[in-house]
PDB file of C-alpha atoms in Angstrom:
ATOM      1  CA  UNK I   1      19.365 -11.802  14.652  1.00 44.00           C
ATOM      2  CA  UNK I   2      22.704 -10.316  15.095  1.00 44.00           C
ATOM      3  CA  UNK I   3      23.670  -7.170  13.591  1.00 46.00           C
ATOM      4  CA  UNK I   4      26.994  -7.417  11.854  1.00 50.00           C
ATOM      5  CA  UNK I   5      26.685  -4.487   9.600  1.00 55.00           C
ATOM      6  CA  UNK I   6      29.485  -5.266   7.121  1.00 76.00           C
ATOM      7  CA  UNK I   7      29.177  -8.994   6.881  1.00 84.00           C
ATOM      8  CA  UNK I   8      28.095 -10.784   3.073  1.00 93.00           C
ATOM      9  CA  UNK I   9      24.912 -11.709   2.999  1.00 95.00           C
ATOM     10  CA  UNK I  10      23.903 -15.398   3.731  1.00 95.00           C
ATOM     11  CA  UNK I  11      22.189 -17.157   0.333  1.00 96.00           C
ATOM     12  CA  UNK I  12      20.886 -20.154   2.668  1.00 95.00           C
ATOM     13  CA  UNK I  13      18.700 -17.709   5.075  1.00 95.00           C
ATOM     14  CA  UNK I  14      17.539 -15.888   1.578  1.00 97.00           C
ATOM     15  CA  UNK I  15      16.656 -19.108   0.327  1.00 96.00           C
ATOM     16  CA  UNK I  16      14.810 -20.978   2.778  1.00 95.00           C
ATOM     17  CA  UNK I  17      12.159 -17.647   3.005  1.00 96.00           C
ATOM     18  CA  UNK I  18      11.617 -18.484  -1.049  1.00 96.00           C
ATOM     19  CA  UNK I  19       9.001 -20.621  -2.466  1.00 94.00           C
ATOM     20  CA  UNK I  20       8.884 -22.384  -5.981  1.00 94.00           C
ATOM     21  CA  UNK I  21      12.623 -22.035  -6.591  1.00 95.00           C
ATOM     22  CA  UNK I  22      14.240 -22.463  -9.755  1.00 96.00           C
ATOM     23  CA  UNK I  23      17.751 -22.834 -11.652  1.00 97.00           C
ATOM     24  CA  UNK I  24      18.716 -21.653 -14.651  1.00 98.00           C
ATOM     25  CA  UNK I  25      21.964 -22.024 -16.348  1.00 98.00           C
ATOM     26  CA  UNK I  26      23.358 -18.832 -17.760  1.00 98.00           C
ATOM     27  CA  UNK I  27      26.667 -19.402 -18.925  1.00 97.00           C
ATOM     28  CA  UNK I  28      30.152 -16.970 -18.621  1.00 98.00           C
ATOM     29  CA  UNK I  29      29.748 -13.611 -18.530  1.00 97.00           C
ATOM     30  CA  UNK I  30      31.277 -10.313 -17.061  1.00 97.00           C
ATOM     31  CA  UNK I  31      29.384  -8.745 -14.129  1.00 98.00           C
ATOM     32  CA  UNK I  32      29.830  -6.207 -12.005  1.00 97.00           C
ATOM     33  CA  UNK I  33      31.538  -6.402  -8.981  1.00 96.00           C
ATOM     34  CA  UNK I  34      29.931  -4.252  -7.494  1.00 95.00           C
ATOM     35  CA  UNK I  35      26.774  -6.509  -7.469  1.00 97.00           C
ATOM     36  CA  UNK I  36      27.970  -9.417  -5.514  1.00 96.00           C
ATOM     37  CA  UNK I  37      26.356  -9.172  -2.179  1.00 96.00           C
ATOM     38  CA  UNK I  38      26.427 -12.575  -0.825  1.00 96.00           C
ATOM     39  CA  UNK I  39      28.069 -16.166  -0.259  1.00 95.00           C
ATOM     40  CA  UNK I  40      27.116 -19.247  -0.496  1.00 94.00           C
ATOM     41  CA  UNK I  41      28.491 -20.547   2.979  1.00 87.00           C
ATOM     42  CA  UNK I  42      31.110 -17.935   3.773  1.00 88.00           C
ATOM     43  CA  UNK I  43      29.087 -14.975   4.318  1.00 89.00           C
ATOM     44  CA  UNK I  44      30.865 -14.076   8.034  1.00 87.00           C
ATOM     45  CA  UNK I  45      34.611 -14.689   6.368  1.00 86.00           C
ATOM     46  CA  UNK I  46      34.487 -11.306   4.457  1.00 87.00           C
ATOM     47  CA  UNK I  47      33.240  -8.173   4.958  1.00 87.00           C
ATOM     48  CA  UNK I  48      30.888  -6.775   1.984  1.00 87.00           C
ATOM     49  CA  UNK I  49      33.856  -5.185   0.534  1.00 86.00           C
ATOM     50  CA  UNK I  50      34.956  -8.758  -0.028  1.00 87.00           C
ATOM     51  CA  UNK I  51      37.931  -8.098   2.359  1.00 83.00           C
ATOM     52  CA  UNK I  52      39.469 -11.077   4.736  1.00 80.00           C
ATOM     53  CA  UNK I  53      37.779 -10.954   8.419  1.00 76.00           C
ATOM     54  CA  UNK I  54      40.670 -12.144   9.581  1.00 69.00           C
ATOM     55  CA  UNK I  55      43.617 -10.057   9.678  1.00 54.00           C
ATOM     56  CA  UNK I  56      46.488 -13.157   8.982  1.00 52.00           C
ATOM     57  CA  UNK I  57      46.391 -13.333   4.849  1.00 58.00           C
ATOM     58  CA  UNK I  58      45.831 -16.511   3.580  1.00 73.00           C
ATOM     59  CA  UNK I  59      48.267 -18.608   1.836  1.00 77.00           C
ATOM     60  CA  UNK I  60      45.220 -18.871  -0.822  1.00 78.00           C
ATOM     61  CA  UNK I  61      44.720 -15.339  -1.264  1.00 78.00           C
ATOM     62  CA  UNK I  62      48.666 -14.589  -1.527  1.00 83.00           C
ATOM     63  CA  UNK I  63      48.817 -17.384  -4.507  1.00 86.00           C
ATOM     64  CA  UNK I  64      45.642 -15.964  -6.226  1.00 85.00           C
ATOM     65  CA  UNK I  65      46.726 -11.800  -5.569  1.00 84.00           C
ATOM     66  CA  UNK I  66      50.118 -13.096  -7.494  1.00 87.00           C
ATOM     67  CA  UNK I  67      48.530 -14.980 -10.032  1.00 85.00           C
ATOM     68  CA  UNK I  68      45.792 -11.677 -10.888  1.00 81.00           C
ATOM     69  CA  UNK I  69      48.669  -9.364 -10.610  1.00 80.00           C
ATOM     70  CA  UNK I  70      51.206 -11.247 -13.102  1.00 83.00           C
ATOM     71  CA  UNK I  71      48.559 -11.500 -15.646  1.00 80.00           C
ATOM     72  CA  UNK I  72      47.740 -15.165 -15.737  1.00 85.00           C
ATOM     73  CA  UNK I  73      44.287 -16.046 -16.611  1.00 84.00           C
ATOM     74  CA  UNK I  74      41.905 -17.828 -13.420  1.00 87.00           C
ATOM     75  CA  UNK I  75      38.851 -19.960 -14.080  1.00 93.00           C
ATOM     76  CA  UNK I  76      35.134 -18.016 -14.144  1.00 96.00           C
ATOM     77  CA  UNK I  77      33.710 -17.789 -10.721  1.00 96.00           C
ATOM     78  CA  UNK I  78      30.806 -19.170  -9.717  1.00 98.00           C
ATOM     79  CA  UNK I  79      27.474 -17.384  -8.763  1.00 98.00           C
ATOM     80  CA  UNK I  80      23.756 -17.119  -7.765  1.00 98.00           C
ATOM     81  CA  UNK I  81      22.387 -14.476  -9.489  1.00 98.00           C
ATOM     82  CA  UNK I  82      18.982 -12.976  -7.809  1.00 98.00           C
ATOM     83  CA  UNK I  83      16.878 -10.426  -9.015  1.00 96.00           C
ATOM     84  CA  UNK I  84      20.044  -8.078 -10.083  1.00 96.00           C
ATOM     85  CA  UNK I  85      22.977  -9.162  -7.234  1.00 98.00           C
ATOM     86  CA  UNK I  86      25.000 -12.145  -7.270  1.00 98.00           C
ATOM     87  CA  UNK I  87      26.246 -14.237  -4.438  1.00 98.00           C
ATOM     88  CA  UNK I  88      29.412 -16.248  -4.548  1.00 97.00           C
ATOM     89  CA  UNK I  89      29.684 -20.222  -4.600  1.00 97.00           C
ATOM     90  CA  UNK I  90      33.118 -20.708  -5.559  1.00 95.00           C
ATOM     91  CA  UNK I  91      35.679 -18.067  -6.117  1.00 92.00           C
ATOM     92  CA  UNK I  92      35.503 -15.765  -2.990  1.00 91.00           C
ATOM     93  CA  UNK I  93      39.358 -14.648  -2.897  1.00 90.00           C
ATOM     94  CA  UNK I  94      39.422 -13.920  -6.573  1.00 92.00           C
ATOM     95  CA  UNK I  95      36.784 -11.527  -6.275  1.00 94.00           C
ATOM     96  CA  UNK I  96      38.840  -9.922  -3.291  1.00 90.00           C
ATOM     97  CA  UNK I  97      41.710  -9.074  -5.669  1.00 90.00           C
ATOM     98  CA  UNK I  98      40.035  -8.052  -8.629  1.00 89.00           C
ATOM     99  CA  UNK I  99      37.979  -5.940  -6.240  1.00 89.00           C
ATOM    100  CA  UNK I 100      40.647  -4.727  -4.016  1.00 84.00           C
ATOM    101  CA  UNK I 101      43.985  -5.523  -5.752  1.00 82.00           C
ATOM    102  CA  UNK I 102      43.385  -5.255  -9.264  1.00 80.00           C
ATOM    103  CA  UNK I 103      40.920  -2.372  -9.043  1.00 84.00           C
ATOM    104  CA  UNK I 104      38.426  -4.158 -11.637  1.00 87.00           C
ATOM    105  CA  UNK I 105      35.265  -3.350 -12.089  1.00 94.00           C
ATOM    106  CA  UNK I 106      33.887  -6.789 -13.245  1.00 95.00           C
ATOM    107  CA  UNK I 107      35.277 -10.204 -13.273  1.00 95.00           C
ATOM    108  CA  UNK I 108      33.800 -13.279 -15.683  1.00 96.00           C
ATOM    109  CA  UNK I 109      31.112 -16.090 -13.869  1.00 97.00           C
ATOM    110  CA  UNK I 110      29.160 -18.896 -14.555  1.00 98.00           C
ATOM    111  CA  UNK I 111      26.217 -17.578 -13.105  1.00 98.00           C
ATOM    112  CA  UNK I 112      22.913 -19.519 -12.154  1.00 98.00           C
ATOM    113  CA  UNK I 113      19.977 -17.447 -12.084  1.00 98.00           C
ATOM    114  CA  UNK I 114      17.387 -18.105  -8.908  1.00 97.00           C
ATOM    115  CA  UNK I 115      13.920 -17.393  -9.954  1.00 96.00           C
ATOM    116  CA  UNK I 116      11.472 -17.852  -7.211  1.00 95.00           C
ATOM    117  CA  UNK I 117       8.075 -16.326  -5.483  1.00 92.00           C
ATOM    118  CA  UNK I 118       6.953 -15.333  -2.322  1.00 91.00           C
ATOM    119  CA  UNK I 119       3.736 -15.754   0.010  1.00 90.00           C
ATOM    120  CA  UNK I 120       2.571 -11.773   0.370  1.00 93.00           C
ATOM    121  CA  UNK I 121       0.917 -12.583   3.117  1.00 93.00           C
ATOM    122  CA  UNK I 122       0.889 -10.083   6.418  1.00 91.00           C
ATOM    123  CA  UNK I 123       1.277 -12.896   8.796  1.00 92.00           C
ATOM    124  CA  UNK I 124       4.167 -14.275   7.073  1.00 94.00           C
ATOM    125  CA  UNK I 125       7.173 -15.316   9.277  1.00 94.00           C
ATOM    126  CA  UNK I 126      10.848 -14.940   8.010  1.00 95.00           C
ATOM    127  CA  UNK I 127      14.090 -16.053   9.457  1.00 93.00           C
ATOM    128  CA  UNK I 128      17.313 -14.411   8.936  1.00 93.00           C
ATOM    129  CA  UNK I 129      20.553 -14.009  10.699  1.00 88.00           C
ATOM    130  CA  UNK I 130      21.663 -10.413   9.538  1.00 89.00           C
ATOM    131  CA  UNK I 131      20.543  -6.921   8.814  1.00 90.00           C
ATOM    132  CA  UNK I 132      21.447  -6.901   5.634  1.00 92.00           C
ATOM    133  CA  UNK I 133      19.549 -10.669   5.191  1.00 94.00           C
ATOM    134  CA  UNK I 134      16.824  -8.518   6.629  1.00 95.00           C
ATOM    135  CA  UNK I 135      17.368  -5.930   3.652  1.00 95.00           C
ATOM    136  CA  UNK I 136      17.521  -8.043   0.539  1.00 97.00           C
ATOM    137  CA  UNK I 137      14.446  -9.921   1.606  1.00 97.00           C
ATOM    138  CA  UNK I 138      12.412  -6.992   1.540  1.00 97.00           C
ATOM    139  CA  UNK I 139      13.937  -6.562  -2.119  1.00 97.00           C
ATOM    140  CA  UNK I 140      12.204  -9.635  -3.079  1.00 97.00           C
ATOM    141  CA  UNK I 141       8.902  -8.865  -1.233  1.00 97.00           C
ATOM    142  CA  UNK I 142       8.936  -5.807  -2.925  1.00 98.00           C
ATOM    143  CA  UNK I 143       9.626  -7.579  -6.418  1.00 97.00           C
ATOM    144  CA  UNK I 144       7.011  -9.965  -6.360  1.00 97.00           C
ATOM    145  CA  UNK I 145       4.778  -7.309  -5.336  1.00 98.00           C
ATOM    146  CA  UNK I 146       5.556  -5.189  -8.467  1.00 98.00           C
ATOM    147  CA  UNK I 147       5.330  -8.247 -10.440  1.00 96.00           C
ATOM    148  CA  UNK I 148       1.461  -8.905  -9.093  1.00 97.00           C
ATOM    149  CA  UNK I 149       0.184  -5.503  -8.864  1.00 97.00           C
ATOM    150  CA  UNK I 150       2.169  -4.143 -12.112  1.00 97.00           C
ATOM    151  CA  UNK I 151       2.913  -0.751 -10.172  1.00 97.00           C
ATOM    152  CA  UNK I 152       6.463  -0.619 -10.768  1.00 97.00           C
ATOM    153  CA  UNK I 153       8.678   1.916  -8.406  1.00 97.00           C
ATOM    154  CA  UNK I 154      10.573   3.088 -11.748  1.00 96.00           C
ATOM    155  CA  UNK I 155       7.532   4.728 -13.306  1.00 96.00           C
ATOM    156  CA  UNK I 156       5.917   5.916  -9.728  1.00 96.00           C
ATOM    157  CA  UNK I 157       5.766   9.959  -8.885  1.00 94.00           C
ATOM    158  CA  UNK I 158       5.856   8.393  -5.542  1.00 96.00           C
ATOM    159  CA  UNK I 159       7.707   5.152  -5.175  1.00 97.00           C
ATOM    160  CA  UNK I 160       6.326   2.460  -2.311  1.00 98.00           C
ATOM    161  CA  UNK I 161       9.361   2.138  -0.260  1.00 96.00           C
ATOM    162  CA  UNK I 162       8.767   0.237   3.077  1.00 96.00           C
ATOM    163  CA  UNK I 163      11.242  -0.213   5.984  1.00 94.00           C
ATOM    164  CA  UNK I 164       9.680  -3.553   7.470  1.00 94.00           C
ATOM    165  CA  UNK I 165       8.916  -7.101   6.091  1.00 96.00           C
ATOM    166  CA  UNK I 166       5.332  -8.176   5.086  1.00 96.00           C
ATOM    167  CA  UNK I 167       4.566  -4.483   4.304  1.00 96.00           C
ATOM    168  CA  UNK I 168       4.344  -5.163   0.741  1.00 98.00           C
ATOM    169  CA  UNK I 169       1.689  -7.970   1.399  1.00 97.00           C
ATOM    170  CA  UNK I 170      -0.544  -5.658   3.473  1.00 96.00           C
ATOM    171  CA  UNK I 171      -0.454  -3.377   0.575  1.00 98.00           C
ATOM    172  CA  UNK I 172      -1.460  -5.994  -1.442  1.00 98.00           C
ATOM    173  CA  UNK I 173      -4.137  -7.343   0.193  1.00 96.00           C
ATOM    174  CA  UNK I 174      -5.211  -3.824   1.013  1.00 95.00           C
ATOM    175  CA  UNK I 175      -5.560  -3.305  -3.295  1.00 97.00           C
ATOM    176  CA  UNK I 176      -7.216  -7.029  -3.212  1.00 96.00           C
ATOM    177  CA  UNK I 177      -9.668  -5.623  -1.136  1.00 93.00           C
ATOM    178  CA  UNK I 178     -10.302  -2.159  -2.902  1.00 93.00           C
ATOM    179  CA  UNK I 179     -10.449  -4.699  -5.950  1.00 94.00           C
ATOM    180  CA  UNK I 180     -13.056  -6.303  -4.606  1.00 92.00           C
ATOM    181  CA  UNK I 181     -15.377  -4.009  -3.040  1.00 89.00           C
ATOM    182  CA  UNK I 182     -14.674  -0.806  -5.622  1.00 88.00           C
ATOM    183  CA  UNK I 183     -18.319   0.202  -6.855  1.00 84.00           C
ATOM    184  CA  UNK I 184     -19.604  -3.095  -6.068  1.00 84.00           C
ATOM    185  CA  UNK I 185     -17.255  -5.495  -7.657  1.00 83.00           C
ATOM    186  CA  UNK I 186     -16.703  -3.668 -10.909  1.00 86.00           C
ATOM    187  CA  UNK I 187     -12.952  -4.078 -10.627  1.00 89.00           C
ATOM    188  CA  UNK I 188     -12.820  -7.925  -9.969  1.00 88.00           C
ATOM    189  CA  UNK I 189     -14.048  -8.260 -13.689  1.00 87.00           C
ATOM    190  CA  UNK I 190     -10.983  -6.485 -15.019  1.00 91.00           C
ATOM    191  CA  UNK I 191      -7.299  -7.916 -14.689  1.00 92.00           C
ATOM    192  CA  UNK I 192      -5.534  -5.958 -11.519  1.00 94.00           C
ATOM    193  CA  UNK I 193      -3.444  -3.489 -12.879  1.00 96.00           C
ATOM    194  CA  UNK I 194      -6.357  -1.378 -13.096  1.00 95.00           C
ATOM    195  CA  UNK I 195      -7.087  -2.032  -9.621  1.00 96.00           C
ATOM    196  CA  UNK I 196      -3.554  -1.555  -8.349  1.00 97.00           C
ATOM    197  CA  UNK I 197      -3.369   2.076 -10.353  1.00 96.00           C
ATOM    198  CA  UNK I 198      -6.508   3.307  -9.555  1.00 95.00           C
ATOM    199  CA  UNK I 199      -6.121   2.159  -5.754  1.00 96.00           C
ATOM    200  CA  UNK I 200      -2.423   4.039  -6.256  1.00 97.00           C
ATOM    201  CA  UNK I 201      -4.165   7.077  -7.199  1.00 95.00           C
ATOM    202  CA  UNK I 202      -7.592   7.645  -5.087  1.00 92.00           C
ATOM    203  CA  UNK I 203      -6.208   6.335  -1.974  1.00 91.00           C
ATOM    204  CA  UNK I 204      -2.304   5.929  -1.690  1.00 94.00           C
ATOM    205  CA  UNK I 205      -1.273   9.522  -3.538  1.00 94.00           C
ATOM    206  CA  UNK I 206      -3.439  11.310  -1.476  1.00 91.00           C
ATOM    207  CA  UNK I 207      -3.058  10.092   2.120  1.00 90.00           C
ATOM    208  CA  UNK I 208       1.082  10.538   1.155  1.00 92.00           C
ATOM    209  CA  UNK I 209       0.469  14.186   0.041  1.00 91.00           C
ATOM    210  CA  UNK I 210      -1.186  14.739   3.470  1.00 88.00           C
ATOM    211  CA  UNK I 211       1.531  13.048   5.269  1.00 88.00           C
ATOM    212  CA  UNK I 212       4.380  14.905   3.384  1.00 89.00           C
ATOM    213  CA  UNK I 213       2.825  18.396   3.485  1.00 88.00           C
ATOM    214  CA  UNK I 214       1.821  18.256   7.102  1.00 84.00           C
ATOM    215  CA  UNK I 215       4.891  17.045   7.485  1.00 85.00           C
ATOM    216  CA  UNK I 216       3.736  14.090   9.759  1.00 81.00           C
ATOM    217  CA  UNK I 217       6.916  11.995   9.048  1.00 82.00           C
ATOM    218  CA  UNK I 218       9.021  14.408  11.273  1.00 80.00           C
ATOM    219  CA  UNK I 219       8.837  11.826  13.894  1.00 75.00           C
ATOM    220  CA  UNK I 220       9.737   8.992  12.242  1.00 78.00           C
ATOM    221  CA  UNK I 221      12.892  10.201  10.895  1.00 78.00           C
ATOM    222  CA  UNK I 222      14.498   6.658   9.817  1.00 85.00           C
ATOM    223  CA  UNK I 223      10.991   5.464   8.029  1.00 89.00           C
ATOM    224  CA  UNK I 224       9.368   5.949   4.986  1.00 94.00           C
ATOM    225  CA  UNK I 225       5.207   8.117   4.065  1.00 94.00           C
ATOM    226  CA  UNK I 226       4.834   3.864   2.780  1.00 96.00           C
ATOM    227  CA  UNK I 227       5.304   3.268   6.298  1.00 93.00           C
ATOM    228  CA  UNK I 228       3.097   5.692   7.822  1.00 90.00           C
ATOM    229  CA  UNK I 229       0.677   5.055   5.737  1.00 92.00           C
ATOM    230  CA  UNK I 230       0.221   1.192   6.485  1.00 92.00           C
ATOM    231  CA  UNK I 231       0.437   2.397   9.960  1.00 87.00           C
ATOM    232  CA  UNK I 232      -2.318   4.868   9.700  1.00 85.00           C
ATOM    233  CA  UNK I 233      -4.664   2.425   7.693  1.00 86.00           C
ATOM    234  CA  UNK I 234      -3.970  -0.086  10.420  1.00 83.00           C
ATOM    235  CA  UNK I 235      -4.782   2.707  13.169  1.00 80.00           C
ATOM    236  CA  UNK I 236      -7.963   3.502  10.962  1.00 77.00           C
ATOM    237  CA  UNK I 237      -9.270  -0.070  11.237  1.00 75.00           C
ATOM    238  CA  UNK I 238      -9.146   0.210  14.973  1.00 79.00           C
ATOM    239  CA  UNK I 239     -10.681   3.435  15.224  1.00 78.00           C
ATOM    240  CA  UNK I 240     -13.522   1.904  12.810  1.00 78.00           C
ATOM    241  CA  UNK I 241     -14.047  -0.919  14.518  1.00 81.00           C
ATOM    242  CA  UNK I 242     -14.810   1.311  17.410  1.00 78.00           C
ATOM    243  CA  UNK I 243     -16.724   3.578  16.092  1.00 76.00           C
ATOM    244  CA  UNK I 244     -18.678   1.494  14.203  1.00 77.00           C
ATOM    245  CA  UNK I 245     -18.374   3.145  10.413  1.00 75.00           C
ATOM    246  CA  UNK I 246     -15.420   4.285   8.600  1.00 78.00           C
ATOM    247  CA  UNK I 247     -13.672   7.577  10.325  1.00 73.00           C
ATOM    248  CA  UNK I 248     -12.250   8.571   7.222  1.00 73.00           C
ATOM    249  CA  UNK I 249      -7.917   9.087   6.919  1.00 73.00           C
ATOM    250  CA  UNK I 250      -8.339  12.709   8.192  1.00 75.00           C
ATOM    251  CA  UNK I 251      -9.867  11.311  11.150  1.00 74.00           C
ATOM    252  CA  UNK I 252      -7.117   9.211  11.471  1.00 73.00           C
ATOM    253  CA  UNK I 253      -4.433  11.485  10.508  1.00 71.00           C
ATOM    254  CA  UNK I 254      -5.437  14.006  13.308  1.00 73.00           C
ATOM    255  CA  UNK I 255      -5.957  11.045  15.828  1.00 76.00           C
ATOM    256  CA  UNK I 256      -2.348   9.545  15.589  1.00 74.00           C
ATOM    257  CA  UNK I 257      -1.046  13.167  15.557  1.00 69.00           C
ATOM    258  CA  UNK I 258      -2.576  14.029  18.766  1.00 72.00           C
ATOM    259  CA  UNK I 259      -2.426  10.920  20.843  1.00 69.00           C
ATOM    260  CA  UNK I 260       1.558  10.321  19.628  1.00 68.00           C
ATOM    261  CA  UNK I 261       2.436  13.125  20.923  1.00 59.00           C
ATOM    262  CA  UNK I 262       0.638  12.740  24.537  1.00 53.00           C
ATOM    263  CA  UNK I 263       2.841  11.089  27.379  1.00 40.00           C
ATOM    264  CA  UNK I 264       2.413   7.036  27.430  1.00 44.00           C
ATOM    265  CA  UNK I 265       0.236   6.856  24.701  1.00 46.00           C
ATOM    266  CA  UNK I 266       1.090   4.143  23.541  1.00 47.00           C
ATOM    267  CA  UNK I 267       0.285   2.163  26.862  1.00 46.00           C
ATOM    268  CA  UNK I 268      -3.379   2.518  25.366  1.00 44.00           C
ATOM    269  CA  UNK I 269      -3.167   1.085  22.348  1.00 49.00           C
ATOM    270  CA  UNK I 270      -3.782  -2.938  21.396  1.00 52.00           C
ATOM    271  CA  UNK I 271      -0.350  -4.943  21.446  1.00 52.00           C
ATOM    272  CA  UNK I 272      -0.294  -5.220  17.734  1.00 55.00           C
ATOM    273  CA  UNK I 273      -0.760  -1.584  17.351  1.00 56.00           C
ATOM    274  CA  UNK I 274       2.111  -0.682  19.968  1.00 55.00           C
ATOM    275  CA  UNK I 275       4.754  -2.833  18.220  1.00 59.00           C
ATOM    276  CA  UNK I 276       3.846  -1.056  14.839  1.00 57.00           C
ATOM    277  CA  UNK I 277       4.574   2.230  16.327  1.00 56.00           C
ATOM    278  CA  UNK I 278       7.908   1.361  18.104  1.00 58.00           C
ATOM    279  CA  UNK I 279       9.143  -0.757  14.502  1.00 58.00           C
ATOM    280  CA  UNK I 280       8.245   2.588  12.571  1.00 54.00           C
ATOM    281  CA  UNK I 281       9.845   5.314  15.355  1.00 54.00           C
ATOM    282  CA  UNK I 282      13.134   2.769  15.405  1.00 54.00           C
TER     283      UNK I 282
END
């Protein structure tokens, strides 16, 4: 993956992660600028500012900065429009003068809208070519998850926000598996939106109220308490597994603590378990 931090992002390594893909015409109409975060094809010519990467201006541009700036009216753009950002197929120095020359703060499109779904699955694997590729995709991870589980962000005291891909599927198929087994299958008769709030309340709000008031995210200054806390459940499996019954999140909580903060701990944990801890300290 290389890291160009200002680059557009690149629609074809969104949409080869995306399954079940479909277009849908929706006409001309004004959107933001502001909103257009990617190209179709031409992602590494501008920056996400929609300026030129290269510093000679294009006879192109000059004819279309003229054009904008005398008034004369240009044809719509053309865009993919996913989730709520857009991402240009045609039309790529217009947008750089009504964003840069004109000072507009939306310009008319033909837009296309992408619907799609996605495999929440923790062994998933994704390819992508940028950071910001990176990014959007957990976007759409985190999406379909609302869209499953019906806990939506907006409404949450304490929204899910995850740092990593294929979070959101082990959060999922950690509420799959609360659904399941919650006072012997009672849940699996009702439809999952009890499951996902009820899982949200008596095991997700607590844990992050420990993690926030001890203050355990101290050390992980660039992640998320939805980050520690699929780390911790993870680390509470192993310990488990060890100890042959359920050590309880306290357990856990104190464990981690203690043992992260000893020299070359992590040289005895399992493989999987050291590459969590390095992803969520990054």
């Amino acid at each position: 993956m290389t890291e160009q931090k200002d680059n557009l992002i690149d629609f074809a390594t969104i949409e080869k992660n995306l399954e079940h893909v479909h277009q849908y015409n929706r006409g001309v109409q004004a959107i933001p600028l502001d909103k257009i975060v990617g190209s179709l094809g031409r992602y590494n010519d501008f920056t996400e500012n929609f300026l030129p990467h290269r510093e000679r201006i294009s006879a192109k541009y000059e004819s279309v900065r003229q054009a904008v700036l005398s008034g004369k009216n240009l044809p719509p753009i053309k865009v993919y429009l996913i989730l709520d950002n857009y991402f240009v197929i045609d039309g790529h120095h217009r947008i750089t003068v009504a964003k840069n020359d004109a000072q507009a703060e939306a310009i008319d499109a033909e837009v296309v809208e992408i619907t799609f779904d996605l495999d929440l699955s923790h062994d998933k694997k994704y390819t992508y070519n940028t950071g910001q590729a990176r990014e959007f995709l957990i976007r759409l991870e985190e999406a379909v998850f609302e869209k499953k589980t019906f806990l939506r962000n907006a409404i949450l005291i304490n929204p899910l926000k995850v740092t990593d891909l294929t979070s959101f599927a082990k959060l999922f198929e950690e509420i799959q598996d609360f659904r399941r087994n919650y006072n012997g299958g009672e849940l699996s008769k009702r439809g999952i939106i009890y499951s996902s709030y009820l899982w949200y309340e008596t095991r997700f709000l607590p844990a992050v109220k420990i993690i926030i008031n001890e203050d355990i995210l101290g050390n992980f200054r660039q992640r998320t308490y939805t980050d520690l806390y699929i780390w911790l459940q993870q680390h509470k499996y192993y310990l488990s597994q060890d100890a042959g019954y359920d050590v309880g999140f306290d357990f856990t909580k104190d464990d981690f603590v203690q043992k992260f903060r000893k020299a070359k701990f992590l040289d005895l944990l399992p493989p999987v378990v050291q590459d969590i801890i390095q992803r969520i300290k990054k």
